[in-house]
């Protein structure tokens, strides 16, 4: 069970309870207790049929809106009451939020035996609600977001979301044992999908994922969450925390489109709709066999229609590589990764030219050799770890500034705040790593002369 999700669910349920009982005295507030009893019967039913903590939290949030506006027993409700509830929902809420609440209320009313009122909660999707192609995140947008992220975990998660299109309730539950790397990338098991567990193939994002797992603080524990919290490695990353991080990355990267976790699912579905059949799309993205979602994304992609229209008008277009997520395999270590200049694992130049024909090419070759020398030492992983530790320190300092409660621990015969202790340990580790980097840089200088001599020989040959 996801500890973070469970705690949040319990807090939401306590807040819901306050509509019926005073939180200080426990006395009834006057709102019909029969509503409270039916709500908790419904929530127990949802748990018994296997709905996740995320889904049940969504149920509680929708029912909170219901309780804010309803003051009659359920069997006394009329259509007028429901329409007044809808009017209240429209105040200050987006269309997607209204839809979200209507779905939750409809399911509850149906469970409570008021199918006549549940029918009123059906949400008619407007054509203006459909996302246009220009609203969808592109690979360029995602590359900018990845470059704006400051930790290996966040970069890997952004890449993972874009390629996998997984729901947030699915990928937060992934443990290290659910990720298997092979010669073609990675196969990931999503253990708690909406339609059951499923396996997905990753190629483009597998390099980011391997890089993160290789540096994961609990990488030896196969039961550890892949997307762990930087505050407590044994727990999953908190949704709100990462959502706020995404907003910062978008601002830093200059991405003007709406960026949230579901944006990546929209983007993946739109991209995959160009090449997969509807049934393949349903299987990969975890839609039920009867869902119409795949058809909508195939329609949005305009699959093959541009080429057909051009052909009708006598215009022949040369076939081009339409692959949006370009990957490359390192010729040295065989690692698959996104199409970049150097291999993230061994430092091998991935686009080396067979000969040097100009001074410009010679200079590029010189820089690549220097870069490879550094990459083949311990410098890069040390630098990555330093960057990740600095990011964790920044996160903890922000939490301290917010004044959130902290527990104390025993250290050298005194009790000190846990967060300050963590910052101290991170800074000590950074100092050690910086010393290692200085030592390695000295060794690099000694060996670099050999490579520069080779370059001069090439230039004179």
mmCIF file with all atom_site columns, C-alpha atoms in Angstrom, residues 119-281:
data_model
loop_
_atom_site.group_PDB
_atom_site.id
_atom_site.type_symbol
_atom_site.label_atom_id
_atom_site.label_alt_id
_atom_site.label_comp_id
_atom_site.label_asym_id
_atom_site.label_entity_id
_atom_site.label_seq_id
_atom_site.pdbx_PDB_ins_code
_atom_site.Cartn_x
_atom_site.Cartn_y
_atom_site.Cartn_z
_atom_site.occupancy
_atom_site.B_iso_or_equiv
_atom_site.pdbx_formal_charge
_atom_site.auth_seq_id
_atom_site.auth_comp_id
_atom_site.auth_asym_id
_atom_site.auth_atom_id
_atom_site.pdbx_PDB_model_num
ATOM 1   C CA . UNK A 1 119 ? -28.502 9.959  -15.113 1.00 0.00 ? 119 UNK A CA 1
ATOM 2   C CA . UNK A 1 120 ? -28.409 13.754 -14.674 1.00 0.00 ? 120 UNK A CA 1
ATOM 3   C CA . UNK A 1 121 ? -24.687 13.622 -13.897 1.00 0.00 ? 121 UNK A CA 1
ATOM 4   C CA . UNK A 1 122 ? -23.631 12.386 -17.308 1.00 0.00 ? 122 UNK A CA 1
ATOM 5   C CA . UNK A 1 123 ? -21.056 14.752 -18.706 1.00 0.00 ? 123 UNK A CA 1
ATOM 6   C CA . UNK A 1 124 ? -21.486 15.679 -22.353 1.00 0.00 ? 124 UNK A CA 1
ATOM 7   C CA . UNK A 1 125 ? -18.071 16.247 -23.870 1.00 0.00 ? 125 UNK A CA 1
ATOM 8   C CA . UNK A 1 126 ? -17.953 19.465 -25.861 1.00 0.00 ? 126 UNK A CA 1
ATOM 9   C CA . UNK A 1 127 ? -15.990 19.595 -29.100 1.00 0.00 ? 127 UNK A CA 1
ATOM 10  C CA . UNK A 1 128 ? -14.183 22.630 -27.690 1.00 0.00 ? 128 UNK A CA 1
ATOM 11  C CA . UNK A 1 129 ? -12.874 20.428 -24.861 1.00 0.00 ? 129 UNK A CA 1
ATOM 12  C CA . UNK A 1 130 ? -10.861 18.268 -27.257 1.00 0.00 ? 130 UNK A CA 1
ATOM 13  C CA . UNK A 1 131 ? -7.140  18.916 -27.198 1.00 0.00 ? 131 UNK A CA 1
ATOM 14  C CA . UNK A 1 132 ? -5.775  20.273 -30.462 1.00 0.00 ? 132 UNK A CA 1
ATOM 15  C CA . UNK A 1 133 ? -2.494  18.909 -31.855 1.00 0.00 ? 133 UNK A CA 1
ATOM 16  C CA . UNK A 1 134 ? -0.763  22.208 -31.066 1.00 0.00 ? 134 UNK A CA 1
ATOM 17  C CA . UNK A 1 135 ? -1.737  21.817 -27.383 1.00 0.00 ? 135 UNK A CA 1
ATOM 18  C CA . UNK A 1 136 ? -0.005  18.435 -27.049 1.00 0.00 ? 136 UNK A CA 1
ATOM 19  C CA . UNK A 1 137 ? 3.546   18.207 -25.683 1.00 0.00 ? 137 UNK A CA 1
ATOM 20  C CA . UNK A 1 138 ? 6.099   17.378 -28.395 1.00 0.00 ? 138 UNK A CA 1
ATOM 21  C CA . UNK A 1 139 ? 9.463   15.649 -28.131 1.00 0.00 ? 139 UNK A CA 1
ATOM 22  C CA . UNK A 1 140 ? 11.123  19.086 -28.305 1.00 0.00 ? 140 UNK A CA 1
ATOM 23  C CA . UNK A 1 141 ? 9.029   20.278 -25.350 1.00 0.00 ? 141 UNK A CA 1
ATOM 24  C CA . UNK A 1 142 ? 9.973   17.173 -23.393 1.00 0.00 ? 142 UNK A CA 1
ATOM 25  C CA . UNK A 1 143 ? 13.695  17.570 -24.165 1.00 0.00 ? 143 UNK A CA 1
ATOM 26  C CA . UNK A 1 144 ? 13.485  21.123 -22.794 1.00 0.00 ? 144 UNK A CA 1
ATOM 27  C CA . UNK A 1 145 ? 11.767  19.895 -19.634 1.00 0.00 ? 145 UNK A CA 1
ATOM 28  C CA . UNK A 1 146 ? 14.388  17.173 -19.164 1.00 0.00 ? 146 UNK A CA 1
ATOM 29  C CA . UNK A 1 147 ? 17.205  19.699 -19.545 1.00 0.00 ? 147 UNK A CA 1
ATOM 30  C CA . UNK A 1 148 ? 15.478  21.980 -17.027 1.00 0.00 ? 148 UNK A CA 1
ATOM 31  C CA . UNK A 1 149 ? 15.263  19.200 -14.423 1.00 0.00 ? 149 UNK A CA 1
ATOM 32  C CA . UNK A 1 150 ? 18.083  19.139 -11.908 1.00 0.00 ? 150 UNK A CA 1
ATOM 33  C CA . UNK A 1 151 ? 18.154  15.510 -10.731 1.00 0.00 ? 151 UNK A CA 1
ATOM 34  C CA . UNK A 1 152 ? 18.576  12.118 -12.379 1.00 0.00 ? 152 UNK A CA 1
ATOM 35  C CA . UNK A 1 153 ? 15.273  10.980 -10.874 1.00 0.00 ? 153 UNK A CA 1
ATOM 36  C CA . UNK A 1 154 ? 13.269  13.864 -12.301 1.00 0.00 ? 154 UNK A CA 1
ATOM 37  C CA . UNK A 1 155 ? 14.866  13.570 -15.747 1.00 0.00 ? 155 UNK A CA 1
ATOM 38  C CA . UNK A 1 156 ? 14.173  9.859  -15.840 1.00 0.00 ? 156 UNK A CA 1
ATOM 39  C CA . UNK A 1 157 ? 10.576  10.318 -14.683 1.00 0.00 ? 157 UNK A CA 1
ATOM 40  C CA . UNK A 1 158 ? 9.840   12.953 -17.341 1.00 0.00 ? 158 UNK A CA 1
ATOM 41  C CA . UNK A 1 159 ? 11.266  10.687 -20.064 1.00 0.00 ? 159 UNK A CA 1
ATOM 42  C CA . UNK A 1 160 ? 9.403   7.683  -18.639 1.00 0.00 ? 160 UNK A CA 1
ATOM 43  C CA . UNK A 1 161 ? 6.053   9.506  -18.553 1.00 0.00 ? 161 UNK A CA 1
ATOM 44  C CA . UNK A 1 162 ? 6.435   10.719 -22.127 1.00 0.00 ? 162 UNK A CA 1
ATOM 45  C CA . UNK A 1 163 ? 7.273   7.333  -23.627 1.00 0.00 ? 163 UNK A CA 1
ATOM 46  C CA . UNK A 1 164 ? 5.059   5.138  -21.439 1.00 0.00 ? 164 UNK A CA 1
ATOM 47  C CA . UNK A 1 165 ? 1.952   7.318  -21.165 1.00 0.00 ? 165 UNK A CA 1
ATOM 48  C CA . UNK A 1 166 ? 1.310   5.609  -17.819 1.00 0.00 ? 166 UNK A CA 1
ATOM 49  C CA . UNK A 1 167 ? -1.253  6.962  -15.377 1.00 0.00 ? 167 UNK A CA 1
ATOM 50  C CA . UNK A 1 168 ? 0.172   8.551  -12.249 1.00 0.00 ? 168 UNK A CA 1
ATOM 51  C CA . UNK A 1 169 ? -1.522  5.905  -10.106 1.00 0.00 ? 169 UNK A CA 1
ATOM 52  C CA . UNK A 1 170 ? 0.356   3.274  -12.115 1.00 0.00 ? 170 UNK A CA 1
ATOM 53  C CA . UNK A 1 171 ? 3.924   4.530  -12.237 1.00 0.00 ? 171 UNK A CA 1
ATOM 54  C CA . UNK A 1 172 ? 4.191   5.673  -8.609  1.00 0.00 ? 172 UNK A CA 1
ATOM 55  C CA . UNK A 1 173 ? 3.768   2.011  -7.589  1.00 0.00 ? 173 UNK A CA 1
ATOM 56  C CA . UNK A 1 174 ? 6.684   0.707  -9.691  1.00 0.00 ? 174 UNK A CA 1
ATOM 57  C CA . UNK A 1 175 ? 9.453   -1.000 -7.724  1.00 0.00 ? 175 UNK A CA 1
ATOM 58  C CA . UNK A 1 176 ? 12.976  -1.769 -8.905  1.00 0.00 ? 176 UNK A CA 1
ATOM 59  C CA . UNK A 1 177 ? 12.013  -5.435 -9.347  1.00 0.00 ? 177 UNK A CA 1
ATOM 60  C CA . UNK A 1 178 ? 9.400   -4.361 -11.910 1.00 0.00 ? 178 UNK A CA 1
ATOM 61  C CA . UNK A 1 179 ? 12.087  -3.021 -14.298 1.00 0.00 ? 179 UNK A CA 1
ATOM 62  C CA . UNK A 1 180 ? 14.035  -5.469 -16.485 1.00 0.00 ? 180 UNK A CA 1
ATOM 63  C CA . UNK A 1 181 ? 16.693  -4.162 -18.870 1.00 0.00 ? 181 UNK A CA 1
ATOM 64  C CA . UNK A 1 182 ? 17.609  -6.015 -22.049 1.00 0.00 ? 182 UNK A CA 1
ATOM 65  C CA . UNK A 1 183 ? 19.472  -5.359 -25.288 1.00 0.00 ? 183 UNK A CA 1
ATOM 66  C CA . UNK A 1 184 ? 16.540  -3.372 -26.708 1.00 0.00 ? 184 UNK A CA 1
ATOM 67  C CA . UNK A 1 185 ? 15.856  -1.136 -23.723 1.00 0.00 ? 185 UNK A CA 1
ATOM 68  C CA . UNK A 1 186 ? 13.622  -2.072 -20.809 1.00 0.00 ? 186 UNK A CA 1
ATOM 69  C CA . UNK A 1 187 ? 10.417  -3.922 -20.009 1.00 0.00 ? 187 UNK A CA 1
ATOM 70  C CA . UNK A 1 188 ? 8.446   -2.408 -17.127 1.00 0.00 ? 188 UNK A CA 1
ATOM 71  C CA . UNK A 1 189 ? 5.582   -4.043 -15.272 1.00 0.00 ? 189 UNK A CA 1
ATOM 72  C CA . UNK A 1 190 ? 2.893   -1.623 -14.093 1.00 0.00 ? 190 UNK A CA 1
ATOM 73  C CA . UNK A 1 191 ? 1.591   -3.594 -11.097 1.00 0.00 ? 191 UNK A CA 1
ATOM 74  C CA . UNK A 1 192 ? -1.573  -1.602 -10.400 1.00 0.00 ? 192 UNK A CA 1
ATOM 75  C CA . UNK A 1 193 ? -3.098  -0.581 -13.708 1.00 0.00 ? 193 UNK A CA 1
ATOM 76  C CA . UNK A 1 194 ? -6.704  0.565  -14.001 1.00 0.00 ? 194 UNK A CA 1
ATOM 77  C CA . UNK A 1 195 ? -7.459  -2.536 -16.073 1.00 0.00 ? 195 UNK A CA 1
ATOM 78  C CA . UNK A 1 196 ? -5.051  -4.753 -14.125 1.00 0.00 ? 196 UNK A CA 1
ATOM 79  C CA . UNK A 1 197 ? -1.284  -5.204 -14.223 1.00 0.00 ? 197 UNK A CA 1
ATOM 80  C CA . UNK A 1 198 ? 0.410   -4.907 -17.613 1.00 0.00 ? 198 UNK A CA 1
ATOM 81  C CA . UNK A 1 199 ? 3.899   -4.920 -19.148 1.00 0.00 ? 199 UNK A CA 1
ATOM 82  C CA . UNK A 1 200 ? 5.186   -2.175 -21.422 1.00 0.00 ? 200 UNK A CA 1
ATOM 83  C CA . UNK A 1 201 ? 8.282   -1.885 -23.596 1.00 0.00 ? 201 UNK A CA 1
ATOM 84  C CA . UNK A 1 202 ? 10.478  1.225  -23.255 1.00 0.00 ? 202 UNK A CA 1
ATOM 85  C CA . UNK A 1 203 ? 13.261  2.137  -25.669 1.00 0.00 ? 203 UNK A CA 1
ATOM 86  C CA . UNK A 1 204 ? 13.934  5.880  -25.835 1.00 0.00 ? 204 UNK A CA 1
ATOM 87  C CA . UNK A 1 205 ? 13.572  6.482  -22.091 1.00 0.00 ? 205 UNK A CA 1
ATOM 88  C CA . UNK A 1 206 ? 15.417  3.316  -21.021 1.00 0.00 ? 206 UNK A CA 1
ATOM 89  C CA . UNK A 1 207 ? 18.780  5.105  -20.910 1.00 0.00 ? 207 UNK A CA 1
ATOM 90  C CA . UNK A 1 208 ? 17.423  7.730  -18.530 1.00 0.00 ? 208 UNK A CA 1
ATOM 91  C CA . UNK A 1 209 ? 15.780  5.004  -16.470 1.00 0.00 ? 209 UNK A CA 1
ATOM 92  C CA . UNK A 1 210 ? 18.943  2.871  -16.237 1.00 0.00 ? 210 UNK A CA 1
ATOM 93  C CA . UNK A 1 211 ? 21.033  5.916  -15.336 1.00 0.00 ? 211 UNK A CA 1
ATOM 94  C CA . UNK A 1 212 ? 18.656  6.732  -12.467 1.00 0.00 ? 212 UNK A CA 1
ATOM 95  C CA . UNK A 1 213 ? 18.349  3.176  -11.149 1.00 0.00 ? 213 UNK A CA 1
ATOM 96  C CA . UNK A 1 214 ? 22.152  2.754  -11.273 1.00 0.00 ? 214 UNK A CA 1
ATOM 97  C CA . UNK A 1 215 ? 22.361  5.792  -8.970  1.00 0.00 ? 215 UNK A CA 1
ATOM 98  C CA . UNK A 1 216 ? 19.228  5.040  -6.914  1.00 0.00 ? 216 UNK A CA 1
ATOM 99  C CA . UNK A 1 217 ? 19.949  5.406  -3.158  1.00 0.00 ? 217 UNK A CA 1
ATOM 100 C CA . UNK A 1 218 ? 18.324  1.991  -2.509  1.00 0.00 ? 218 UNK A CA 1
ATOM 101 C CA . UNK A 1 219 ? 19.374  0.294  -5.752  1.00 0.00 ? 219 UNK A CA 1
ATOM 102 C CA . UNK A 1 220 ? 20.295  -2.946 -3.929  1.00 0.00 ? 220 UNK A CA 1
ATOM 103 C CA . UNK A 1 221 ? 16.733  -3.291 -2.586  1.00 0.00 ? 221 UNK A CA 1
ATOM 104 C CA . UNK A 1 222 ? 14.535  -4.809 -5.293  1.00 0.00 ? 222 UNK A CA 1
ATOM 105 C CA . UNK A 1 223 ? 11.399  -3.831 -3.359  1.00 0.00 ? 223 UNK A CA 1
ATOM 106 C CA . UNK A 1 224 ? 12.343  -0.134 -3.274  1.00 0.00 ? 224 UNK A CA 1
ATOM 107 C CA . UNK A 1 225 ? 10.117  2.275  -5.179  1.00 0.00 ? 225 UNK A CA 1
ATOM 108 C CA . UNK A 1 226 ? 11.733  3.475  -8.410  1.00 0.00 ? 226 UNK A CA 1
ATOM 109 C CA . UNK A 1 227 ? 10.304  6.977  -7.979  1.00 0.00 ? 227 UNK A CA 1
ATOM 110 C CA . UNK A 1 228 ? 11.236  7.373  -4.324  1.00 0.00 ? 228 UNK A CA 1
ATOM 111 C CA . UNK A 1 229 ? 10.873  10.497 -2.230  1.00 0.00 ? 229 UNK A CA 1
ATOM 112 C CA . UNK A 1 230 ? 14.111  12.420 -1.689  1.00 0.00 ? 230 UNK A CA 1
ATOM 113 C CA . UNK A 1 231 ? 13.020  12.959 1.936   1.00 0.00 ? 231 UNK A CA 1
ATOM 114 C CA . UNK A 1 232 ? 12.415  9.280  2.691   1.00 0.00 ? 232 UNK A CA 1
ATOM 115 C CA . UNK A 1 233 ? 13.801  6.769  0.194   1.00 0.00 ? 233 UNK A CA 1
ATOM 116 C CA . UNK A 1 234 ? 11.433  4.050  1.429   1.00 0.00 ? 234 UNK A CA 1
ATOM 117 C CA . UNK A 1 235 ? 8.366   6.011  0.291   1.00 0.00 ? 235 UNK A CA 1
ATOM 118 C CA . UNK A 1 236 ? 7.121   7.050  -3.115  1.00 0.00 ? 236 UNK A CA 1
ATOM 119 C CA . UNK A 1 237 ? 7.532   10.529 -4.506  1.00 0.00 ? 237 UNK A CA 1
ATOM 120 C CA . UNK A 1 238 ? 4.601   12.707 -3.504  1.00 0.00 ? 238 UNK A CA 1
ATOM 121 C CA . UNK A 1 239 ? 2.295   13.717 -6.349  1.00 0.00 ? 239 UNK A CA 1
ATOM 122 C CA . UNK A 1 240 ? 1.970   17.366 -5.289  1.00 0.00 ? 240 UNK A CA 1
ATOM 123 C CA . UNK A 1 241 ? 5.742   17.713 -4.895  1.00 0.00 ? 241 UNK A CA 1
ATOM 124 C CA . UNK A 1 242 ? 6.483   16.516 -8.410  1.00 0.00 ? 242 UNK A CA 1
ATOM 125 C CA . UNK A 1 243 ? 3.585   18.452 -9.916  1.00 0.00 ? 243 UNK A CA 1
ATOM 126 C CA . UNK A 1 244 ? 5.078   21.648 -8.474  1.00 0.00 ? 244 UNK A CA 1
ATOM 127 C CA . UNK A 1 245 ? 8.473   20.620 -9.848  1.00 0.00 ? 245 UNK A CA 1
ATOM 128 C CA . UNK A 1 246 ? 6.959   20.195 -13.321 1.00 0.00 ? 246 UNK A CA 1
ATOM 129 C CA . UNK A 1 247 ? 5.609   23.741 -13.156 1.00 0.00 ? 247 UNK A CA 1
ATOM 130 C CA . UNK A 1 248 ? 9.080   25.037 -12.267 1.00 0.00 ? 248 UNK A CA 1
ATOM 131 C CA . UNK A 1 249 ? 10.691  23.057 -15.089 1.00 0.00 ? 249 UNK A CA 1
ATOM 132 C CA . UNK A 1 250 ? 8.142   24.375 -17.610 1.00 0.00 ? 250 UNK A CA 1
ATOM 133 C CA . UNK A 1 251 ? 8.762   27.955 -16.505 1.00 0.00 ? 251 UNK A CA 1
ATOM 134 C CA . UNK A 1 252 ? 12.529  27.491 -16.680 1.00 0.00 ? 252 UNK A CA 1
ATOM 135 C CA . UNK A 1 253 ? 12.350  25.767 -20.083 1.00 0.00 ? 253 UNK A CA 1
ATOM 136 C CA . UNK A 1 254 ? 9.925   28.298 -21.567 1.00 0.00 ? 254 UNK A CA 1
ATOM 137 C CA . UNK A 1 255 ? 7.287   25.656 -22.350 1.00 0.00 ? 255 UNK A CA 1
ATOM 138 C CA . UNK A 1 256 ? 4.002   27.555 -22.639 1.00 0.00 ? 256 UNK A CA 1
ATOM 139 C CA . UNK A 1 257 ? 1.692   24.549 -22.910 1.00 0.00 ? 257 UNK A CA 1
ATOM 140 C CA . UNK A 1 258 ? -0.138  23.051 -19.971 1.00 0.00 ? 258 UNK A CA 1
ATOM 141 C CA . UNK A 1 259 ? 2.261   20.706 -18.181 1.00 0.00 ? 259 UNK A CA 1
ATOM 142 C CA . UNK A 1 260 ? 0.995   18.187 -15.660 1.00 0.00 ? 260 UNK A CA 1
ATOM 143 C CA . UNK A 1 261 ? 1.348   14.433 -15.302 1.00 0.00 ? 261 UNK A CA 1
ATOM 144 C CA . UNK A 1 262 ? -1.670  13.721 -17.466 1.00 0.00 ? 262 UNK A CA 1
ATOM 145 C CA . UNK A 1 263 ? -0.243  15.951 -20.232 1.00 0.00 ? 263 UNK A CA 1
ATOM 146 C CA . UNK A 1 264 ? 2.370   13.254 -20.848 1.00 0.00 ? 264 UNK A CA 1
ATOM 147 C CA . UNK A 1 265 ? -0.319  10.587 -21.212 1.00 0.00 ? 265 UNK A CA 1
ATOM 148 C CA . UNK A 1 266 ? -2.104  12.753 -23.800 1.00 0.00 ? 266 UNK A CA 1
ATOM 149 C CA . UNK A 1 267 ? 1.196   13.235 -25.635 1.00 0.00 ? 267 UNK A CA 1
ATOM 150 C CA . UNK A 1 268 ? 2.066   9.524  -25.624 1.00 0.00 ? 268 UNK A CA 1
ATOM 151 C CA . UNK A 1 269 ? -1.384  8.530  -26.863 1.00 0.00 ? 269 UNK A CA 1
ATOM 152 C CA . UNK A 1 270 ? -1.270  11.084 -29.688 1.00 0.00 ? 270 UNK A CA 1
ATOM 153 C CA . UNK A 1 271 ? 2.230   10.013 -30.748 1.00 0.00 ? 271 UNK A CA 1
ATOM 154 C CA . UNK A 1 272 ? 1.529   6.263  -30.593 1.00 0.00 ? 272 UNK A CA 1
ATOM 155 C CA . UNK A 1 273 ? -1.748  6.653  -32.497 1.00 0.00 ? 273 UNK A CA 1
ATOM 156 C CA . UNK A 1 274 ? 0.304   7.336  -35.641 1.00 0.00 ? 274 UNK A CA 1
ATOM 157 C CA . UNK A 1 275 ? 1.779   3.829  -35.665 1.00 0.00 ? 275 UNK A CA 1
ATOM 158 C CA . UNK A 1 276 ? -0.279  1.466  -33.491 1.00 0.00 ? 276 UNK A CA 1
ATOM 159 C CA . UNK A 1 277 ? -3.658  -0.039 -34.219 1.00 0.00 ? 277 UNK A CA 1
ATOM 160 C CA . UNK A 1 278 ? -6.530  0.831  -31.891 1.00 0.00 ? 278 UNK A CA 1
ATOM 161 C CA . UNK A 1 279 ? -6.256  -2.553 -30.163 1.00 0.00 ? 279 UNK A CA 1
ATOM 162 C CA . UNK A 1 280 ? -2.492  -2.174 -29.684 1.00 0.00 ? 280 UNK A CA 1
ATOM 163 C CA . UNK A 1 281 ? -3.042  1.331  -28.319 1.00 0.00 ? 281 UNK A CA 1
#
